mmCIF file with all atom_site columns, C-alpha atoms in Angstrom:
data_model
loop_
_atom_site.group_PDB
_atom_site.id
_atom_site.type_symbol
_atom_site.label_atom_id
_atom_site.label_alt_id
_atom_site.label_comp_id
_atom_site.label_asym_id
_atom_site.label_entity_id
_atom_site.label_seq_id
_atom_site.pdbx_PDB_ins_code
_atom_site.Cartn_x
_atom_site.Cartn_y
_atom_site.Cartn_z
_atom_site.occupancy
_atom_site.B_iso_or_equiv
_atom_site.pdbx_formal_charge
_atom_site.auth_seq_id
_atom_site.auth_comp_id
_atom_site.auth_asym_id
_atom_site.auth_atom_id
_atom_site.pdbx_PDB_model_num
ATOM 1   C CA . GLN A 1 1   ? 15.604  6.427   -10.136 1.00 87.00 ? 134 GLN A CA 1
ATOM 2   C CA . VAL A 1 2   ? 12.918  4.670   -8.543  1.00 92.00 ? 135 VAL A CA 1
ATOM 3   C CA . GLN A 1 3   ? 9.362   5.695   -9.344  1.00 95.00 ? 136 GLN A CA 1
ATOM 4   C CA . LEU A 1 4   ? 6.047   4.157   -7.822  1.00 96.00 ? 137 LEU A CA 1
ATOM 5   C CA . VAL A 1 5   ? 2.631   4.741   -9.412  1.00 97.00 ? 138 VAL A CA 1
ATOM 6   C CA . GLU A 1 6   ? -0.502  3.807   -7.639  1.00 97.00 ? 139 GLU A CA 1
ATOM 7   C CA . SER A 1 7   ? -3.842  3.326   -9.442  1.00 97.00 ? 140 SER A CA 1
ATOM 8   C CA . GLY A 1 8   ? -7.362  1.910   -8.449  1.00 98.00 ? 141 GLY A CA 1
ATOM 9   C CA . GLY A 1 9   ? -8.757  4.381   -5.813  1.00 97.00 ? 142 GLY A CA 1
ATOM 10  C CA . GLY A 1 10  ? -12.107 5.630   -5.915  1.00 97.00 ? 143 GLY A CA 1
ATOM 11  C CA . LEU A 1 11  ? -15.635 6.300   -4.374  1.00 98.00 ? 144 LEU A CA 1
ATOM 12  C CA . VAL A 1 12  ? -17.280 2.961   -2.993  1.00 98.00 ? 145 VAL A CA 1
ATOM 13  C CA . GLN A 1 13  ? -19.758 2.372   -0.406  1.00 98.00 ? 146 GLN A CA 1
ATOM 14  C CA . PRO A 1 14  ? -19.417 0.768   2.754   1.00 98.00 ? 147 PRO A CA 1
ATOM 15  C CA . GLY A 1 15  ? -19.211 -2.598  2.384   1.00 98.00 ? 148 GLY A CA 1
ATOM 16  C CA . GLY A 1 16  ? -17.853 -2.491  -0.902  1.00 98.00 ? 149 GLY A CA 1
ATOM 17  C CA . SER A 1 17  ? -14.427 -3.536  -2.307  1.00 98.00 ? 150 SER A CA 1
ATOM 18  C CA . LEU A 1 18  ? -11.459 -1.703  -4.051  1.00 98.00 ? 151 LEU A CA 1
ATOM 19  C CA . ARG A 1 19  ? -8.493  -3.139  -5.563  1.00 98.00 ? 152 ARG A CA 1
ATOM 20  C CA . LEU A 1 20  ? -5.481  -1.142  -5.773  1.00 98.00 ? 153 LEU A CA 1
ATOM 21  C CA . SER A 1 21  ? -1.901  -1.297  -7.621  1.00 98.00 ? 154 SER A CA 1
ATOM 22  C CA . CYS A 1 22  ? 1.407   -0.007  -7.686  1.00 97.00 ? 155 CYS A CA 1
ATOM 23  C CA . ALA A 1 23  ? 3.707   -0.416  -10.611 1.00 97.00 ? 156 ALA A CA 1
ATOM 24  C CA . ALA A 1 24  ? 7.263   0.308   -9.691  1.00 95.00 ? 157 ALA A CA 1
ATOM 25  C CA . SER A 1 25  ? 10.118  1.095   -12.091 1.00 93.00 ? 158 SER A CA 1
ATOM 26  C CA . GLY A 1 26  ? 14.040  1.927   -11.783 1.00 88.00 ? 159 GLY A CA 1
ATOM 27  C CA . GLY A 1 27  ? 15.536  -0.465  -9.074  1.00 82.00 ? 160 GLY A CA 1
ATOM 28  C CA . ILE A 1 28  ? 15.337  -4.184  -8.627  1.00 87.00 ? 161 ILE A CA 1
ATOM 29  C CA . PHE A 1 29  ? 11.631  -4.608  -7.527  1.00 90.00 ? 162 PHE A CA 1
ATOM 30  C CA . SER A 1 30  ? 11.836  -8.264  -6.437  1.00 90.00 ? 163 SER A CA 1
ATOM 31  C CA . ILE A 1 31  ? 14.430  -8.173  -3.605  1.00 92.00 ? 164 ILE A CA 1
ATOM 32  C CA . TYR A 1 32  ? 12.769  -5.273  -1.804  1.00 94.00 ? 165 TYR A CA 1
ATOM 33  C CA . ALA A 1 33  ? 9.957   -5.411  0.781   1.00 95.00 ? 166 ALA A CA 1
ATOM 34  C CA . MET A 1 34  ? 7.188   -3.304  -0.225  1.00 96.00 ? 167 MET A CA 1
ATOM 35  C CA . GLY A 1 35  ? 4.575   -1.485  1.837   1.00 97.00 ? 168 GLY A CA 1
ATOM 36  C CA . TRP A 1 36  ? 1.111   0.931   1.582   1.00 98.00 ? 169 TRP A CA 1
ATOM 37  C CA . PHE A 1 37  ? 0.334   3.474   3.773   1.00 98.00 ? 170 PHE A CA 1
ATOM 38  C CA . ARG A 1 38  ? -2.497  5.835   4.061   1.00 98.00 ? 171 ARG A CA 1
ATOM 39  C CA . GLN A 1 39  ? -3.346  9.204   5.124   1.00 98.00 ? 172 GLN A CA 1
ATOM 40  C CA . ALA A 1 40  ? -6.449  10.726  6.229   1.00 96.00 ? 173 ALA A CA 1
ATOM 41  C CA . PRO A 1 41  ? -7.060  14.507  6.180   1.00 92.00 ? 174 PRO A CA 1
ATOM 42  C CA . GLY A 1 42  ? -5.698  15.780  9.670   1.00 94.00 ? 175 GLY A CA 1
ATOM 43  C CA . LYS A 1 43  ? -3.847  12.922  10.407  1.00 96.00 ? 176 LYS A CA 1
ATOM 44  C CA . GLN A 1 44  ? -0.508  11.270  10.420  1.00 96.00 ? 177 GLN A CA 1
ATOM 45  C CA . ARG A 1 45  ? 0.397   8.782   7.313   1.00 97.00 ? 178 ARG A CA 1
ATOM 46  C CA . GLU A 1 46  ? 0.038   5.415   8.826   1.00 97.00 ? 179 GLU A CA 1
ATOM 47  C CA . LEU A 1 47  ? 1.068   1.633   7.915   1.00 97.00 ? 180 LEU A CA 1
ATOM 48  C CA . VAL A 1 48  ? -1.501  -0.476  6.365   1.00 98.00 ? 181 VAL A CA 1
ATOM 49  C CA . ALA A 1 49  ? 0.271   -3.177  5.220   1.00 98.00 ? 182 ALA A CA 1
ATOM 50  C CA . THR A 1 50  ? 3.816   -4.546  4.312   1.00 97.00 ? 183 THR A CA 1
ATOM 51  C CA . ILE A 1 51  ? 5.239   -7.687  1.873   1.00 97.00 ? 184 ILE A CA 1
ATOM 52  C CA . THR A 1 52  ? 8.575   -8.920  1.675   1.00 95.00 ? 185 THR A CA 1
ATOM 53  C CA . SER A 1 53  ? 10.640  -10.032 -1.160  1.00 93.00 ? 186 SER A CA 1
ATOM 54  C CA . GLY A 1 54  ? 9.457   -13.959 -0.031  1.00 92.00 ? 187 GLY A CA 1
ATOM 55  C CA . GLY A 1 55  ? 5.767   -12.724 0.157   1.00 93.00 ? 188 GLY A CA 1
ATOM 56  C CA . SER A 1 56  ? 5.452   -12.678 4.085   1.00 95.00 ? 189 SER A CA 1
ATOM 57  C CA . THR A 1 57  ? 2.699   -10.218 5.161   1.00 96.00 ? 190 THR A CA 1
ATOM 58  C CA . ASN A 1 58  ? 2.242   -7.750  8.058   1.00 97.00 ? 191 ASN A CA 1
ATOM 59  C CA . TYR A 1 59  ? -1.022  -6.109  8.603   1.00 97.00 ? 192 TYR A CA 1
ATOM 60  C CA . ALA A 1 60  ? -2.401  -3.088  11.064  1.00 98.00 ? 193 ALA A CA 1
ATOM 61  C CA . ASP A 1 61  ? -4.866  -4.305  13.321  1.00 97.00 ? 194 ASP A CA 1
ATOM 62  C CA . SER A 1 62  ? -7.273  -2.066  11.915  1.00 97.00 ? 195 SER A CA 1
ATOM 63  C CA . VAL A 1 63  ? -7.284  -3.814  8.634   1.00 98.00 ? 196 VAL A CA 1
ATOM 64  C CA . LYS A 1 64  ? -6.553  -7.178  9.273   1.00 98.00 ? 197 LYS A CA 1
ATOM 65  C CA . GLY A 1 65  ? -9.227  -9.855  7.883   1.00 97.00 ? 198 GLY A CA 1
ATOM 66  C CA . ARG A 1 66  ? -10.258 -7.173  5.553   1.00 98.00 ? 199 ARG A CA 1
ATOM 67  C CA . PHE A 1 67  ? -7.324  -6.388  3.210   1.00 98.00 ? 200 PHE A CA 1
ATOM 68  C CA . THR A 1 68  ? -4.781  -8.289  1.398   1.00 98.00 ? 201 THR A CA 1
ATOM 69  C CA . ILE A 1 69  ? -1.555  -7.110  0.156   1.00 98.00 ? 202 ILE A CA 1
ATOM 70  C CA . SER A 1 70  ? 0.154   -9.038  -2.582  1.00 97.00 ? 203 SER A CA 1
ATOM 71  C CA . ARG A 1 71  ? 3.040   -8.756  -5.202  1.00 97.00 ? 204 ARG A CA 1
ATOM 72  C CA . ASP A 1 72  ? 3.785   -9.891  -8.490  1.00 96.00 ? 205 ASP A CA 1
ATOM 73  C CA . ASN A 1 73  ? 7.747   -9.579  -9.391  1.00 94.00 ? 206 ASN A CA 1
ATOM 74  C CA . ALA A 1 74  ? 7.314   -10.398 -12.966 1.00 94.00 ? 207 ALA A CA 1
ATOM 75  C CA . LYS A 1 75  ? 5.088   -7.723  -13.588 1.00 95.00 ? 208 LYS A CA 1
ATOM 76  C CA . ASN A 1 76  ? 6.919   -5.291  -10.913 1.00 95.00 ? 209 ASN A CA 1
ATOM 77  C CA . THR A 1 77  ? 3.899   -4.446  -9.233  1.00 96.00 ? 210 THR A CA 1
ATOM 78  C CA . MET A 1 78  ? 2.242   -5.050  -5.682  1.00 97.00 ? 211 MET A CA 1
ATOM 79  C CA . TYR A 1 79  ? -1.334  -4.951  -4.802  1.00 98.00 ? 212 TYR A CA 1
ATOM 80  C CA . LEU A 1 80  ? -3.940  -4.151  -2.035  1.00 98.00 ? 213 LEU A CA 1
ATOM 81  C CA . GLN A 1 81  ? -7.400  -5.746  -2.200  1.00 98.00 ? 214 GLN A CA 1
ATOM 82  C CA . MET A 1 82  ? -9.601  -4.008  0.191   1.00 98.00 ? 215 MET A CA 1
ATOM 83  C CA . ASN A 1 83  ? -12.757 -5.410  1.311   1.00 98.00 ? 216 ASN A CA 1
ATOM 84  C CA . SER A 1 84  ? -15.765 -4.791  3.805   1.00 98.00 ? 217 SER A CA 1
ATOM 85  C CA . LEU A 1 85  ? -14.602 -1.389  3.502   1.00 98.00 ? 218 LEU A CA 1
ATOM 86  C CA . LYS A 1 86  ? -15.805 1.403   6.385   1.00 98.00 ? 219 LYS A CA 1
ATOM 87  C CA . PRO A 1 87  ? -15.863 5.068   6.289   1.00 97.00 ? 220 PRO A CA 1
ATOM 88  C CA . GLU A 1 88  ? -12.996 5.144   8.104   1.00 97.00 ? 221 GLU A CA 1
ATOM 89  C CA . ASP A 1 89  ? -10.739 3.862   5.570   1.00 98.00 ? 222 ASP A CA 1
ATOM 90  C CA . THR A 1 90  ? -11.080 6.944   3.697   1.00 98.00 ? 223 THR A CA 1
ATOM 91  C CA . ALA A 1 91  ? -7.767  8.364   2.806   1.00 98.00 ? 224 ALA A CA 1
ATOM 92  C CA . VAL A 1 92  ? -5.178  8.691   0.348   1.00 98.00 ? 225 VAL A CA 1
ATOM 93  C CA . TYR A 1 93  ? -3.022  5.430   -0.173  1.00 98.00 ? 226 TYR A CA 1
ATOM 94  C CA . TYR A 1 94  ? 0.549   5.529   -0.923  1.00 98.00 ? 227 TYR A CA 1
ATOM 95  C CA . CYS A 1 95  ? 2.769   2.562   -2.082  1.00 97.00 ? 228 CYS A CA 1
ATOM 96  C CA . ASN A 1 96  ? 6.499   2.560   -0.833  1.00 96.00 ? 229 ASN A CA 1
ATOM 97  C CA . ARG A 1 97  ? 9.413   0.523   -1.250  1.00 95.00 ? 230 ARG A CA 1
ATOM 98  C CA . ALA A 1 98  ? 11.676  -0.440  1.785   1.00 93.00 ? 231 ALA A CA 1
ATOM 99  C CA . ARG A 1 99  ? 14.714  1.497   2.820   1.00 92.00 ? 232 ARG A CA 1
ATOM 100 C CA . ARG A 1 100 ? 17.036  -1.666  2.718   1.00 90.00 ? 233 ARG A CA 1
ATOM 101 C CA . VAL A 1 101 ? 17.070  -5.122  1.375   1.00 90.00 ? 234 VAL A CA 1
ATOM 102 C CA . GLY A 1 102 ? 16.031  -7.523  4.835   1.00 85.00 ? 235 GLY A CA 1
ATOM 103 C CA . GLY A 1 103 ? 15.159  -6.990  8.509   1.00 83.00 ? 236 GLY A CA 1
ATOM 104 C CA . ILE A 1 104 ? 12.407  -4.724  9.557   1.00 88.00 ? 237 ILE A CA 1
ATOM 105 C CA . TYR A 1 105 ? 10.399  -2.738  7.601   1.00 92.00 ? 238 TYR A CA 1
ATOM 106 C CA . GLU A 1 106 ? 11.857  0.855   7.550   1.00 91.00 ? 239 GLU A CA 1
ATOM 107 C CA . ALA A 1 107 ? 10.018  3.112   4.695   1.00 91.00 ? 240 ALA A CA 1
ATOM 108 C CA . SER A 1 108 ? 12.407  4.774   2.082   1.00 91.00 ? 241 SER A CA 1
ATOM 109 C CA . ASP A 1 109 ? 11.981  8.288   0.561   1.00 91.00 ? 242 ASP A CA 1
ATOM 110 C CA . TYR A 1 110 ? 10.500  6.795   -2.439  1.00 93.00 ? 243 TYR A CA 1
ATOM 111 C CA . TRP A 1 111 ? 6.617   7.393   -2.637  1.00 94.00 ? 244 TRP A CA 1
ATOM 112 C CA . GLY A 1 112 ? 3.767   7.313   -5.283  1.00 90.00 ? 245 GLY A CA 1
ATOM 113 C CA . GLN A 1 113 ? 1.629   10.124  -5.744  1.00 94.00 ? 246 GLN A CA 1
ATOM 114 C CA . GLY A 1 114 ? -0.895  8.782   -3.904  1.00 97.00 ? 247 GLY A CA 1
ATOM 115 C CA . THR A 1 115 ? -4.709  7.431   -4.931  1.00 98.00 ? 248 THR A CA 1
ATOM 116 C CA . GLN A 1 116 ? -7.655  8.403   -3.166  1.00 98.00 ? 249 GLN A CA 1
ATOM 117 C CA . VAL A 1 117 ? -10.106 5.880   -1.826  1.00 98.00 ? 250 VAL A CA 1
ATOM 118 C CA . THR A 1 118 ? -13.223 7.457   -0.254  1.00 98.00 ? 251 THR A CA 1
ATOM 119 C CA . VAL A 1 119 ? -15.825 4.852   1.289   1.00 98.00 ? 252 VAL A CA 1
ATOM 120 C CA . SER A 1 120 ? -19.193 6.931   1.524   1.00 97.00 ? 253 SER A CA 1
ATOM 121 C CA . SER A 1 121 ? -22.889 6.230   1.151   1.00 95.00 ? 254 SER A CA 1
#
């Protein structure tokens, strides 16, 4: 059974930085694309960034140039470096494994418990 555990969230001032981690267990981490999603209060969950097994990345327009997704296959861990944070980045951040190997990213039913990121002065 695949398990995903996020960590690294917290309270940060506007303009600050945070680094989220997603530790994966069960399954073969390295062959699947992974993604970060977020959900703000009263809003639908939205895609933040994805990374393929080979390291190709894709970002939502709202975070381009500020966030960087990466992965360490040796550690079965994915990261999200978030810089220049804005109040509108406040949300619960979730990691996800792709539904299938290869092709366009489609979220699977494997989600972590989420980590809260709050950007406020």
